C-alpha cells in the first residue's frame, strides 16, 4: 500500500466559511491547522483549529470567527487518493466589532497628534461576542504526493454551534471549505 502509515500528520490550510446570519450572510476567509494522530490504517484522532476574518460586513462593522475542535477521522489509505470523513466536537467563537466614528473623532480631537492605541479602543467600539459548544460533520480528499507529504485537494465540513443570541454576533450554522498541505511524521 502507498504510502506507509505515518504516526502523526500536521496540515495547514486556507479556509473559506459561509453561513446564513441574523443580519446578513457570512463570508469569512482565513486559515487553520490540524494535528492528526493515526491509531490504525483507517482511524485517527484529530485536533483542528481554524479562524477567519469576516468580509462584506456593513459599514462600521468588522469581525472574526474561531473554531476549535477534536474528534475521530476515518480514512481509506490504500492508494494515492485518500478520502476521509470526520466527526468533531469543540467550540466556536464569533466576534463583531461595531465602530462609532463620531466617538473616535472626538477622542482624536481631545488627543491631537497622538496615536490612539488599544487602551482607547473600547471608547469608540462595542464588541459583540458569542462563544459556545459546536459539532461538525465533514469529509474530504487527500492526494499522497510522497511518503512525507499530501495535498488536501478539498475538505467540506458543516458545523452547528449552540451560541447565545443576545446581540448580533451569532452565526450558528457554518459550511467550511478548505485546501492545504499535510506533512507526515514517523513513516520515513
Short mmCIF file of N, CA and C in Angstrom, two decimals:
data_model
loop_
_atom_site.label_atom_id
_atom_site.label_comp_id
_atom_site.label_asym_id
_atom_site.label_seq_id
_atom_site.Cartn_x
_atom_site.Cartn_y
_atom_site.Cartn_z
N UNK A 1 0.84 -1.18 0.00
CA UNK A 1 0.00 0.00 0.00
C UNK A 1 0.88 1.23 0.00
N UNK A 2 0.42 2.29 -0.63
CA UNK A 2 1.18 3.53 -0.70
C UNK A 2 0.41 4.62 -0.02
N UNK A 3 0.98 5.47 0.78
CA UNK A 3 2.29 5.34 1.40
C UNK A 3 2.18 4.64 2.74
N UNK A 4 3.32 4.35 3.39
CA UNK A 4 3.31 3.71 4.71
C UNK A 4 2.60 4.63 5.70
N UNK A 5 1.94 4.03 6.67
CA UNK A 5 1.17 4.80 7.63
C UNK A 5 2.07 5.65 8.51
N UNK A 6 1.88 6.97 8.52
CA UNK A 6 2.63 7.82 9.43
C UNK A 6 2.02 7.78 10.83
N UNK A 7 2.82 8.06 11.84
CA UNK A 7 2.29 8.12 13.21
C UNK A 7 1.45 9.38 13.42
N UNK A 8 1.92 10.49 12.84
CA UNK A 8 1.19 11.74 13.01
C UNK A 8 1.30 12.58 11.74
N UNK A 9 0.38 13.54 11.64
CA UNK A 9 0.32 14.41 10.47
C UNK A 9 -0.02 15.82 10.93
N UNK A 10 0.47 16.80 10.20
CA UNK A 10 0.17 18.20 10.50
C UNK A 10 -0.22 18.89 9.20
N UNK A 11 -1.41 19.49 9.19
CA UNK A 11 -1.93 20.14 7.99
C UNK A 11 -2.10 21.63 8.22
N UNK A 12 -1.68 22.44 7.26
CA UNK A 12 -2.03 23.86 7.24
C UNK A 12 -2.94 24.06 6.04
N UNK A 13 -3.93 24.92 6.20
CA UNK A 13 -4.91 25.07 5.13
C UNK A 13 -5.45 26.49 5.05
N UNK A 14 -5.88 26.85 3.84
CA UNK A 14 -6.69 28.06 3.70
C UNK A 14 -8.14 27.62 3.91
N UNK A 15 -8.93 28.52 4.48
CA UNK A 15 -10.30 28.15 4.82
C UNK A 15 -11.26 29.24 4.39
N UNK A 16 -12.39 28.81 3.86
CA UNK A 16 -13.43 29.71 3.41
C UNK A 16 -14.72 29.27 4.09
N UNK A 17 -15.32 30.15 4.87
CA UNK A 17 -16.53 29.85 5.63
C UNK A 17 -17.72 30.58 5.02
N UNK A 18 -18.87 29.92 5.02
CA UNK A 18 -20.13 30.53 4.58
C UNK A 18 -21.19 30.19 5.61
N UNK A 19 -22.06 31.17 5.90
CA UNK A 19 -23.10 30.94 6.89
C UNK A 19 -24.24 31.93 6.69
N UNK A 20 -25.47 31.48 6.82
CA UNK A 20 -26.57 32.44 6.89
C UNK A 20 -26.52 33.10 8.26
N UNK A 21 -26.93 34.34 8.35
CA UNK A 21 -26.86 35.02 9.64
C UNK A 21 -28.08 35.85 9.93
N UNK A 22 -28.14 36.41 11.14
CA UNK A 22 -29.31 37.18 11.55
C UNK A 22 -29.43 38.50 10.81
N UNK A 23 -28.29 39.08 10.40
CA UNK A 23 -28.30 40.38 9.71
C UNK A 23 -28.02 40.22 8.23
N UNK A 24 -27.08 39.35 7.91
CA UNK A 24 -26.67 39.11 6.53
C UNK A 24 -25.89 37.81 6.50
N UNK A 25 -25.76 37.24 5.32
CA UNK A 25 -24.99 36.01 5.20
C UNK A 25 -23.51 36.29 5.49
N UNK A 26 -22.85 35.31 6.06
CA UNK A 26 -21.44 35.46 6.44
C UNK A 26 -20.55 34.89 5.35
N UNK A 27 -19.54 35.66 4.98
CA UNK A 27 -18.45 35.18 4.14
C UNK A 27 -17.18 35.50 4.91
N UNK A 28 -16.42 34.47 5.23
CA UNK A 28 -15.28 34.61 6.13
C UNK A 28 -14.10 33.84 5.54
N UNK A 29 -12.93 34.47 5.44
CA UNK A 29 -11.76 33.85 4.84
C UNK A 29 -10.61 33.86 5.83
N UNK A 30 -9.90 32.71 5.93
CA UNK A 30 -8.79 32.64 6.86
C UNK A 30 -7.95 31.40 6.67
N UNK A 31 -7.47 30.86 7.77
CA UNK A 31 -6.61 29.69 7.71
C UNK A 31 -6.76 28.84 8.94
N UNK A 32 -6.07 27.72 8.93
CA UNK A 32 -6.17 26.83 10.07
C UNK A 32 -5.07 25.79 10.06
N UNK A 33 -5.08 24.99 11.12
CA UNK A 33 -4.11 23.91 11.26
C UNK A 33 -4.79 22.72 11.89
N UNK A 34 -4.33 21.53 11.50
CA UNK A 34 -4.86 20.28 12.03
C UNK A 34 -3.71 19.38 12.43
N UNK A 35 -3.77 18.85 13.64
CA UNK A 35 -2.83 17.82 14.08
C UNK A 35 -3.59 16.51 14.12
N UNK A 36 -2.97 15.45 13.61
CA UNK A 36 -3.65 14.16 13.49
C UNK A 36 -2.74 13.05 13.99
N UNK A 37 -3.29 12.19 14.86
CA UNK A 37 -2.57 11.02 15.38
C UNK A 37 -3.26 9.78 14.84
N UNK A 38 -2.54 8.99 14.07
CA UNK A 38 -3.11 7.81 13.42
C UNK A 38 -3.06 6.61 14.36
N UNK A 39 -4.22 6.05 14.64
CA UNK A 39 -4.36 4.91 15.54
C UNK A 39 -4.21 3.60 14.75
N UNK A 40 -4.87 3.54 13.59
CA UNK A 40 -4.78 2.38 12.68
C UNK A 40 -4.70 2.93 11.26
N UNK A 41 -4.69 2.03 10.28
CA UNK A 41 -4.68 2.47 8.88
C UNK A 41 -5.88 3.33 8.52
N UNK A 42 -6.99 3.13 9.20
CA UNK A 42 -8.20 3.85 8.82
C UNK A 42 -8.75 4.80 9.89
N UNK A 43 -8.22 4.76 11.12
CA UNK A 43 -8.76 5.60 12.19
C UNK A 43 -7.69 6.52 12.76
N UNK A 44 -8.12 7.77 13.04
CA UNK A 44 -7.21 8.77 13.59
C UNK A 44 -7.96 9.64 14.59
N UNK A 45 -7.20 10.35 15.41
CA UNK A 45 -7.73 11.40 16.28
C UNK A 45 -7.21 12.73 15.74
N UNK A 46 -8.09 13.71 15.68
CA UNK A 46 -7.77 14.99 15.06
C UNK A 46 -8.03 16.13 16.03
N UNK A 47 -7.12 17.10 16.05
CA UNK A 47 -7.33 18.39 16.72
C UNK A 47 -7.29 19.44 15.62
N UNK A 48 -8.35 20.21 15.49
CA UNK A 48 -8.49 21.16 14.39
C UNK A 48 -8.78 22.56 14.94
N UNK A 49 -8.00 23.54 14.51
CA UNK A 49 -8.21 24.94 14.91
C UNK A 49 -8.19 25.79 13.65
N UNK A 50 -9.20 26.62 13.49
CA UNK A 50 -9.27 27.49 12.31
C UNK A 50 -9.95 28.80 12.64
N UNK A 51 -9.57 29.82 11.92
CA UNK A 51 -10.17 31.12 12.13
C UNK A 51 -10.24 31.90 10.84
N UNK A 52 -11.02 32.96 10.86
CA UNK A 52 -11.18 33.74 9.65
C UNK A 52 -11.59 35.17 9.97
N UNK A 53 -11.38 36.03 8.99
CA UNK A 53 -11.78 37.43 9.03
C UNK A 53 -13.05 37.56 8.20
N UNK A 54 -14.06 38.19 8.78
CA UNK A 54 -15.33 38.35 8.08
C UNK A 54 -15.21 39.41 6.99
N UNK A 55 -15.78 39.10 5.84
CA UNK A 55 -15.82 40.03 4.72
C UNK A 55 -17.26 40.49 4.52
N UNK A 56 -17.43 41.53 3.75
CA UNK A 56 -18.76 42.02 3.37
C UNK A 56 -19.63 42.42 4.56
N UNK A 57 -19.01 42.91 5.62
CA UNK A 57 -19.79 43.40 6.75
C UNK A 57 -20.34 44.79 6.43
N UNK A 58 -21.38 45.17 7.11
CA UNK A 58 -21.94 46.51 6.91
C UNK A 58 -20.93 47.55 7.37
N UNK A 59 -21.14 48.77 6.94
CA UNK A 59 -20.23 49.85 7.30
C UNK A 59 -20.14 49.97 8.83
N UNK A 60 -18.93 50.20 9.31
CA UNK A 60 -18.61 50.35 10.74
C UNK A 60 -18.69 49.05 11.53
N UNK A 61 -18.61 47.92 10.84
CA UNK A 61 -18.56 46.62 11.49
C UNK A 61 -17.37 45.83 10.95
N UNK A 62 -16.70 45.08 11.81
CA UNK A 62 -15.69 44.12 11.40
C UNK A 62 -15.80 42.94 12.34
N UNK A 63 -15.26 41.80 11.93
CA UNK A 63 -15.40 40.66 12.81
C UNK A 63 -14.53 39.49 12.41
N UNK A 64 -14.55 38.49 13.28
CA UNK A 64 -13.79 37.27 13.03
C UNK A 64 -14.50 36.10 13.69
N UNK A 65 -14.05 34.91 13.31
CA UNK A 65 -14.62 33.69 13.86
C UNK A 65 -13.49 32.71 14.14
N UNK A 66 -13.59 31.97 15.24
CA UNK A 66 -12.61 30.97 15.62
C UNK A 66 -13.33 29.67 15.94
N UNK A 67 -12.83 28.55 15.39
CA UNK A 67 -13.37 27.24 15.72
C UNK A 67 -12.24 26.37 16.25
N UNK A 68 -12.50 25.62 17.31
CA UNK A 68 -11.50 24.73 17.93
C UNK A 68 -12.22 23.43 18.26
N UNK A 69 -11.72 22.33 17.64
CA UNK A 69 -12.46 21.07 17.72
C UNK A 69 -11.53 19.86 17.81
N UNK A 70 -12.09 18.75 18.27
CA UNK A 70 -11.35 17.49 18.37
C UNK A 70 -12.32 16.34 18.06
N UNK A 71 -11.78 15.25 17.50
CA UNK A 71 -12.65 14.10 17.24
C UNK A 71 -11.99 13.07 16.34
N UNK A 72 -12.75 12.01 16.01
CA UNK A 72 -12.21 10.93 15.18
C UNK A 72 -12.32 11.24 13.68
N UNK A 73 -11.36 10.69 12.94
CA UNK A 73 -11.38 10.74 11.48
C UNK A 73 -11.24 9.33 10.95
N UNK A 74 -11.99 9.02 9.92
CA UNK A 74 -11.95 7.71 9.29
C UNK A 74 -11.50 7.91 7.84
N UNK A 75 -10.46 7.16 7.42
CA UNK A 75 -9.88 7.36 6.10
C UNK A 75 -9.64 6.05 5.38
N UNK A 76 -9.66 6.11 4.07
CA UNK A 76 -9.28 4.99 3.21
C UNK A 76 -7.90 5.34 2.66
N UNK A 77 -6.87 4.57 3.06
CA UNK A 77 -5.49 4.91 2.72
C UNK A 77 -4.83 3.89 1.80
N UNK A 78 -5.58 3.22 0.96
CA UNK A 78 -4.99 2.14 0.17
C UNK A 78 -4.26 2.62 -1.08
N UNK A 79 -4.38 3.86 -1.45
CA UNK A 79 -3.70 4.37 -2.65
C UNK A 79 -3.32 5.83 -2.48
N UNK A 80 -2.98 6.46 -3.56
CA UNK A 80 -2.60 7.88 -3.51
C UNK A 80 -3.80 8.77 -3.19
N UNK A 81 -4.97 8.45 -3.73
CA UNK A 81 -6.19 9.21 -3.42
C UNK A 81 -6.78 8.67 -2.13
N UNK A 82 -6.93 9.54 -1.14
CA UNK A 82 -7.32 9.10 0.20
C UNK A 82 -8.51 9.90 0.73
N UNK A 83 -9.73 9.38 0.54
CA UNK A 83 -10.91 10.07 1.08
C UNK A 83 -11.00 9.88 2.59
N UNK A 84 -11.63 10.83 3.26
CA UNK A 84 -11.81 10.72 4.71
C UNK A 84 -13.12 11.36 5.13
N UNK A 85 -13.60 10.96 6.31
CA UNK A 85 -14.78 11.54 6.94
C UNK A 85 -14.44 11.77 8.41
N UNK A 86 -15.05 12.79 9.01
CA UNK A 86 -14.74 13.09 10.41
C UNK A 86 -15.95 13.66 11.14
N UNK A 87 -15.94 13.44 12.45
CA UNK A 87 -16.95 13.99 13.35
C UNK A 87 -16.18 14.69 14.45
N UNK A 88 -16.36 16.01 14.57
CA UNK A 88 -15.60 16.79 15.54
C UNK A 88 -16.53 17.51 16.51
N UNK A 89 -16.04 17.72 17.72
CA UNK A 89 -16.77 18.48 18.73
C UNK A 89 -15.81 19.46 19.37
N UNK A 90 -16.33 20.60 19.79
CA UNK A 90 -15.48 21.61 20.42
C UNK A 90 -16.24 22.89 20.62
N UNK A 91 -15.66 23.99 20.16
CA UNK A 91 -16.28 25.28 20.37
C UNK A 91 -16.14 26.20 19.17
N UNK A 92 -16.96 27.25 19.22
CA UNK A 92 -16.96 28.27 18.18
C UNK A 92 -17.12 29.63 18.85
N UNK A 93 -16.28 30.58 18.44
CA UNK A 93 -16.40 31.95 18.95
C UNK A 93 -16.55 32.90 17.78
N UNK A 94 -17.58 33.74 17.84
CA UNK A 94 -17.83 34.76 16.83
C UNK A 94 -17.71 36.11 17.50
N UNK A 95 -16.92 37.01 16.90
CA UNK A 95 -16.73 38.35 17.44
C UNK A 95 -17.02 39.39 16.37
N UNK A 96 -17.84 40.37 16.69
CA UNK A 96 -18.10 41.51 15.81
C UNK A 96 -17.77 42.79 16.57
N UNK A 97 -17.00 43.66 15.93
CA UNK A 97 -16.71 44.98 16.49
C UNK A 97 -17.57 46.00 15.76
N UNK A 98 -18.31 46.77 16.54
CA UNK A 98 -19.11 47.86 15.99
C UNK A 98 -18.37 49.15 16.30
N UNK A 99 -18.02 49.90 15.25
CA UNK A 99 -17.23 51.12 15.39
C UNK A 99 -18.14 52.33 15.35
N UNK A 100 -17.87 53.30 16.23
CA UNK A 100 -18.61 54.57 16.26
C UNK A 100 -17.65 55.68 15.86
N UNK A 101 -17.64 56.06 14.57
CA UNK A 101 -16.68 57.04 14.06
C UNK A 101 -16.75 58.39 14.76
N UNK A 102 -17.94 58.83 15.16
CA UNK A 102 -18.07 60.12 15.84
C UNK A 102 -17.36 60.11 17.19
N UNK A 103 -17.43 59.00 17.91
CA UNK A 103 -16.72 58.90 19.19
C UNK A 103 -15.21 58.88 18.98
N UNK A 104 -14.76 58.20 17.93
CA UNK A 104 -13.32 58.16 17.63
C UNK A 104 -12.81 59.54 17.26
N UNK A 105 -13.57 60.26 16.43
CA UNK A 105 -13.18 61.62 16.04
C UNK A 105 -13.09 62.54 17.26
N UNK A 106 -14.02 62.40 18.20
CA UNK A 106 -13.98 63.23 19.42
C UNK A 106 -12.74 62.92 20.25
N UNK A 107 -12.39 61.65 20.37
CA UNK A 107 -11.17 61.27 21.10
C UNK A 107 -9.92 61.79 20.41
N UNK A 108 -9.88 61.71 19.08
CA UNK A 108 -8.73 62.24 18.35
C UNK A 108 -8.60 63.75 18.53
N UNK A 109 -9.73 64.44 18.62
CA UNK A 109 -9.70 65.89 18.87
C UNK A 109 -9.19 66.20 20.28
N UNK A 110 -9.51 65.35 21.24
CA UNK A 110 -9.04 65.53 22.62
C UNK A 110 -7.55 65.23 22.77
N UNK A 111 -7.00 64.39 21.89
CA UNK A 111 -5.60 63.97 21.96
C UNK A 111 -4.92 64.23 20.62
N UNK A 112 -4.78 65.52 20.21
CA UNK A 112 -4.20 65.82 18.89
C UNK A 112 -2.75 65.34 18.78
N UNK A 113 -2.42 64.78 17.62
CA UNK A 113 -1.06 64.33 17.35
C UNK A 113 -0.67 63.02 18.01
N UNK A 114 -1.58 62.45 18.77
CA UNK A 114 -1.29 61.19 19.48
C UNK A 114 -2.01 60.04 18.79
N UNK A 115 -1.30 58.96 18.60
CA UNK A 115 -1.92 57.76 18.06
C UNK A 115 -2.76 57.11 19.16
N UNK A 116 -4.02 56.87 18.86
CA UNK A 116 -4.90 56.27 19.84
C UNK A 116 -4.67 54.76 19.84
N UNK A 117 -3.99 54.26 20.84
CA UNK A 117 -3.66 52.84 20.94
C UNK A 117 -4.83 52.01 21.43
N UNK A 118 -4.53 50.77 21.73
CA UNK A 118 -5.56 49.82 22.12
C UNK A 118 -6.28 50.23 23.41
N UNK A 119 -5.60 50.98 24.25
CA UNK A 119 -6.25 51.39 25.51
C UNK A 119 -7.46 52.29 25.28
N UNK A 120 -7.55 52.93 24.10
CA UNK A 120 -8.69 53.77 23.77
C UNK A 120 -9.74 53.04 22.94
N UNK A 121 -9.42 51.86 22.46
CA UNK A 121 -10.28 51.13 21.52
C UNK A 121 -11.70 50.95 22.04
N UNK A 122 -11.85 50.62 23.30
CA UNK A 122 -13.19 50.36 23.86
C UNK A 122 -14.03 51.64 23.98
N UNK A 123 -13.40 52.79 23.83
CA UNK A 123 -14.15 54.06 23.94
C UNK A 123 -14.87 54.42 22.65
N UNK A 124 -14.49 53.79 21.50
CA UNK A 124 -15.19 54.06 20.25
C UNK A 124 -15.71 52.80 19.57
N UNK A 125 -15.62 51.67 20.24
CA UNK A 125 -16.17 50.43 19.68
C UNK A 125 -17.01 49.69 20.71
N UNK A 126 -17.89 48.86 20.22
CA UNK A 126 -18.65 47.94 21.07
C UNK A 126 -18.39 46.54 20.51
N UNK A 127 -18.03 45.62 21.38
CA UNK A 127 -17.73 44.25 20.97
C UNK A 127 -18.94 43.37 21.24
N UNK A 128 -19.37 42.66 20.20
CA UNK A 128 -20.45 41.68 20.30
C UNK A 128 -19.77 40.32 20.14
N UNK A 129 -19.91 39.45 21.13
CA UNK A 129 -19.22 38.17 21.08
C UNK A 129 -20.14 37.04 21.54
N UNK A 130 -20.03 35.91 20.85
CA UNK A 130 -20.77 34.72 21.22
C UNK A 130 -19.80 33.54 21.19
N UNK A 131 -19.86 32.69 22.20
CA UNK A 131 -18.98 31.53 22.30
C UNK A 131 -19.82 30.36 22.79
N UNK A 132 -19.68 29.20 22.12
CA UNK A 132 -20.48 28.07 22.55
C UNK A 132 -19.99 26.74 22.00
N UNK A 133 -20.63 25.69 22.46
CA UNK A 133 -20.32 24.32 22.04
C UNK A 133 -20.69 24.13 20.58
N UNK A 134 -19.85 23.38 19.82
CA UNK A 134 -20.11 23.16 18.40
C UNK A 134 -19.84 21.71 18.01
N UNK A 135 -20.59 21.23 17.04
CA UNK A 135 -20.37 19.92 16.41
C UNK A 135 -20.16 20.11 14.93
N UNK A 136 -19.32 19.26 14.34
CA UNK A 136 -19.02 19.36 12.92
C UNK A 136 -18.99 17.97 12.30
N UNK A 137 -19.52 17.87 11.09
CA UNK A 137 -19.50 16.63 10.32
C UNK A 137 -18.98 16.98 8.93
N UNK A 138 -18.00 16.22 8.46
CA UNK A 138 -17.46 16.56 7.15
C UNK A 138 -16.59 15.47 6.58
N UNK A 139 -15.98 15.80 5.47
CA UNK A 139 -15.10 14.86 4.80
C UNK A 139 -14.28 15.57 3.75
N UNK A 140 -13.37 14.82 3.16
CA UNK A 140 -12.53 15.42 2.15
C UNK A 140 -11.73 14.39 1.39
N UNK A 141 -10.80 14.90 0.59
CA UNK A 141 -9.98 14.06 -0.25
C UNK A 141 -8.55 14.56 -0.24
N UNK A 142 -7.62 13.67 0.12
CA UNK A 142 -6.19 13.96 0.10
C UNK A 142 -5.55 13.21 -1.06
N UNK A 143 -4.45 13.78 -1.56
CA UNK A 143 -3.66 13.11 -2.60
C UNK A 143 -2.24 12.98 -2.07
N UNK A 144 -1.74 11.73 -1.96
CA UNK A 144 -0.40 11.48 -1.43
C UNK A 144 0.64 11.87 -2.48
N UNK A 145 1.42 12.91 -2.20
CA UNK A 145 2.48 13.36 -3.10
C UNK A 145 3.73 12.51 -2.92
N UNK A 146 4.12 12.31 -1.65
CA UNK A 146 5.28 11.49 -1.29
C UNK A 146 4.93 10.78 0.01
N UNK A 147 5.88 10.04 0.56
CA UNK A 147 5.64 9.41 1.87
C UNK A 147 5.46 10.45 2.97
N UNK A 148 6.04 11.63 2.78
CA UNK A 148 6.02 12.63 3.84
C UNK A 148 5.10 13.81 3.58
N UNK A 149 4.38 13.84 2.46
CA UNK A 149 3.52 14.99 2.16
C UNK A 149 2.29 14.57 1.37
N UNK A 150 1.17 15.18 1.71
CA UNK A 150 -0.06 15.03 0.93
C UNK A 150 -0.64 16.40 0.66
N UNK A 151 -1.42 16.46 -0.40
CA UNK A 151 -2.14 17.68 -0.75
C UNK A 151 -3.60 17.47 -0.38
N UNK A 152 -4.14 18.36 0.44
CA UNK A 152 -5.57 18.33 0.77
C UNK A 152 -6.28 18.96 -0.42
N UNK A 153 -6.80 18.13 -1.32
CA UNK A 153 -7.46 18.61 -2.53
C UNK A 153 -8.69 19.42 -2.16
N UNK A 154 -9.49 18.89 -1.25
CA UNK A 154 -10.69 19.58 -0.79
C UNK A 154 -11.20 18.94 0.48
N UNK A 155 -11.80 19.77 1.30
CA UNK A 155 -12.48 19.29 2.50
C UNK A 155 -13.69 20.18 2.72
N UNK A 156 -14.81 19.56 3.07
CA UNK A 156 -16.05 20.31 3.33
C UNK A 156 -16.60 19.84 4.67
N UNK A 157 -16.92 20.79 5.53
CA UNK A 157 -17.50 20.49 6.84
C UNK A 157 -18.73 21.35 7.05
N UNK A 158 -19.72 20.79 7.70
CA UNK A 158 -20.90 21.54 8.11
C UNK A 158 -20.94 21.49 9.62
N UNK A 159 -20.99 22.67 10.25
CA UNK A 159 -20.99 22.70 11.71
C UNK A 159 -22.21 23.45 12.23
N UNK A 160 -22.56 23.10 13.45
CA UNK A 160 -23.62 23.81 14.16
C UNK A 160 -23.11 24.12 15.56
N UNK A 161 -23.32 25.36 15.99
CA UNK A 161 -22.89 25.77 17.33
C UNK A 161 -24.09 26.29 18.11
N UNK A 162 -24.10 25.97 19.39
CA UNK A 162 -25.13 26.46 20.29
C UNK A 162 -24.61 27.75 20.89
N UNK A 163 -24.92 28.85 20.20
CA UNK A 163 -24.42 30.16 20.59
C UNK A 163 -25.53 30.99 21.20
N UNK A 164 -25.21 31.76 22.24
CA UNK A 164 -26.21 32.69 22.74
C UNK A 164 -26.48 33.75 21.67
N UNK A 165 -27.71 34.22 21.59
CA UNK A 165 -28.04 35.20 20.55
C UNK A 165 -28.58 36.50 21.14
N UNK A 166 -27.96 37.05 22.20
CA UNK A 166 -28.49 38.28 22.74
C UNK A 166 -28.19 39.49 21.87
N UNK A 167 -27.16 39.37 21.05
CA UNK A 167 -26.78 40.50 20.21
C UNK A 167 -26.63 40.03 18.78
N UNK A 168 -25.81 40.70 18.01
CA UNK A 168 -25.72 40.41 16.58
C UNK A 168 -24.63 39.41 16.22
N UNK A 169 -23.85 38.92 17.17
CA UNK A 169 -22.71 38.05 16.87
C UNK A 169 -23.08 36.58 16.94
N UNK A 170 -23.99 36.14 16.10
CA UNK A 170 -24.37 34.74 16.13
C UNK A 170 -24.53 34.20 14.72
N UNK A 171 -23.66 33.26 14.35
CA UNK A 171 -23.74 32.54 13.09
C UNK A 171 -23.65 31.05 13.44
N UNK A 172 -24.74 30.43 13.92
CA UNK A 172 -24.64 29.07 14.44
C UNK A 172 -24.33 28.00 13.39
N UNK A 173 -24.84 28.13 12.17
CA UNK A 173 -24.63 27.12 11.13
C UNK A 173 -23.58 27.63 10.16
N UNK A 174 -22.54 26.81 9.93
CA UNK A 174 -21.45 27.25 9.06
C UNK A 174 -20.98 26.10 8.18
N UNK A 175 -20.75 26.40 6.91
CA UNK A 175 -20.11 25.47 5.99
C UNK A 175 -18.67 25.94 5.79
N UNK A 176 -17.72 25.01 5.86
CA UNK A 176 -16.31 25.35 5.72
C UNK A 176 -15.72 24.57 4.55
N UNK A 177 -15.01 25.27 3.69
CA UNK A 177 -14.33 24.69 2.54
C UNK A 177 -12.83 24.92 2.72
N UNK A 178 -12.01 23.86 2.62
CA UNK A 178 -10.57 24.02 2.84
C UNK A 178 -9.76 23.30 1.76
N UNK A 179 -8.54 23.77 1.61
CA UNK A 179 -7.49 23.14 0.81
C UNK A 179 -6.20 23.35 1.58
N UNK A 180 -5.22 22.43 1.42
CA UNK A 180 -3.99 22.64 2.17
C UNK A 180 -2.91 21.62 1.86
N UNK A 181 -1.90 21.66 2.69
CA UNK A 181 -0.75 20.77 2.56
C UNK A 181 -0.53 20.06 3.89
N UNK A 182 -0.28 18.76 3.83
CA UNK A 182 -0.07 17.95 5.02
C UNK A 182 1.35 17.40 5.04
N UNK A 183 2.02 17.52 6.18
CA UNK A 183 3.31 16.89 6.39
C UNK A 183 3.10 15.71 7.30
N UNK A 184 3.72 14.57 6.95
CA UNK A 184 3.57 13.32 7.72
C UNK A 184 4.86 13.00 8.44
N UNK A 185 4.71 12.49 9.66
CA UNK A 185 5.87 12.19 10.50
C UNK A 185 5.83 10.74 10.96
N UNK A 186 7.00 10.11 11.07
CA UNK A 186 7.09 8.76 11.59
C UNK A 186 6.98 7.66 10.57
N UNK A 187 7.09 7.99 9.27
CA UNK A 187 6.99 6.94 8.25
C UNK A 187 8.13 7.02 7.23
N UNK A 188 9.18 7.77 7.53
CA UNK A 188 10.26 7.92 6.54
C UNK A 188 11.29 6.84 6.70
#
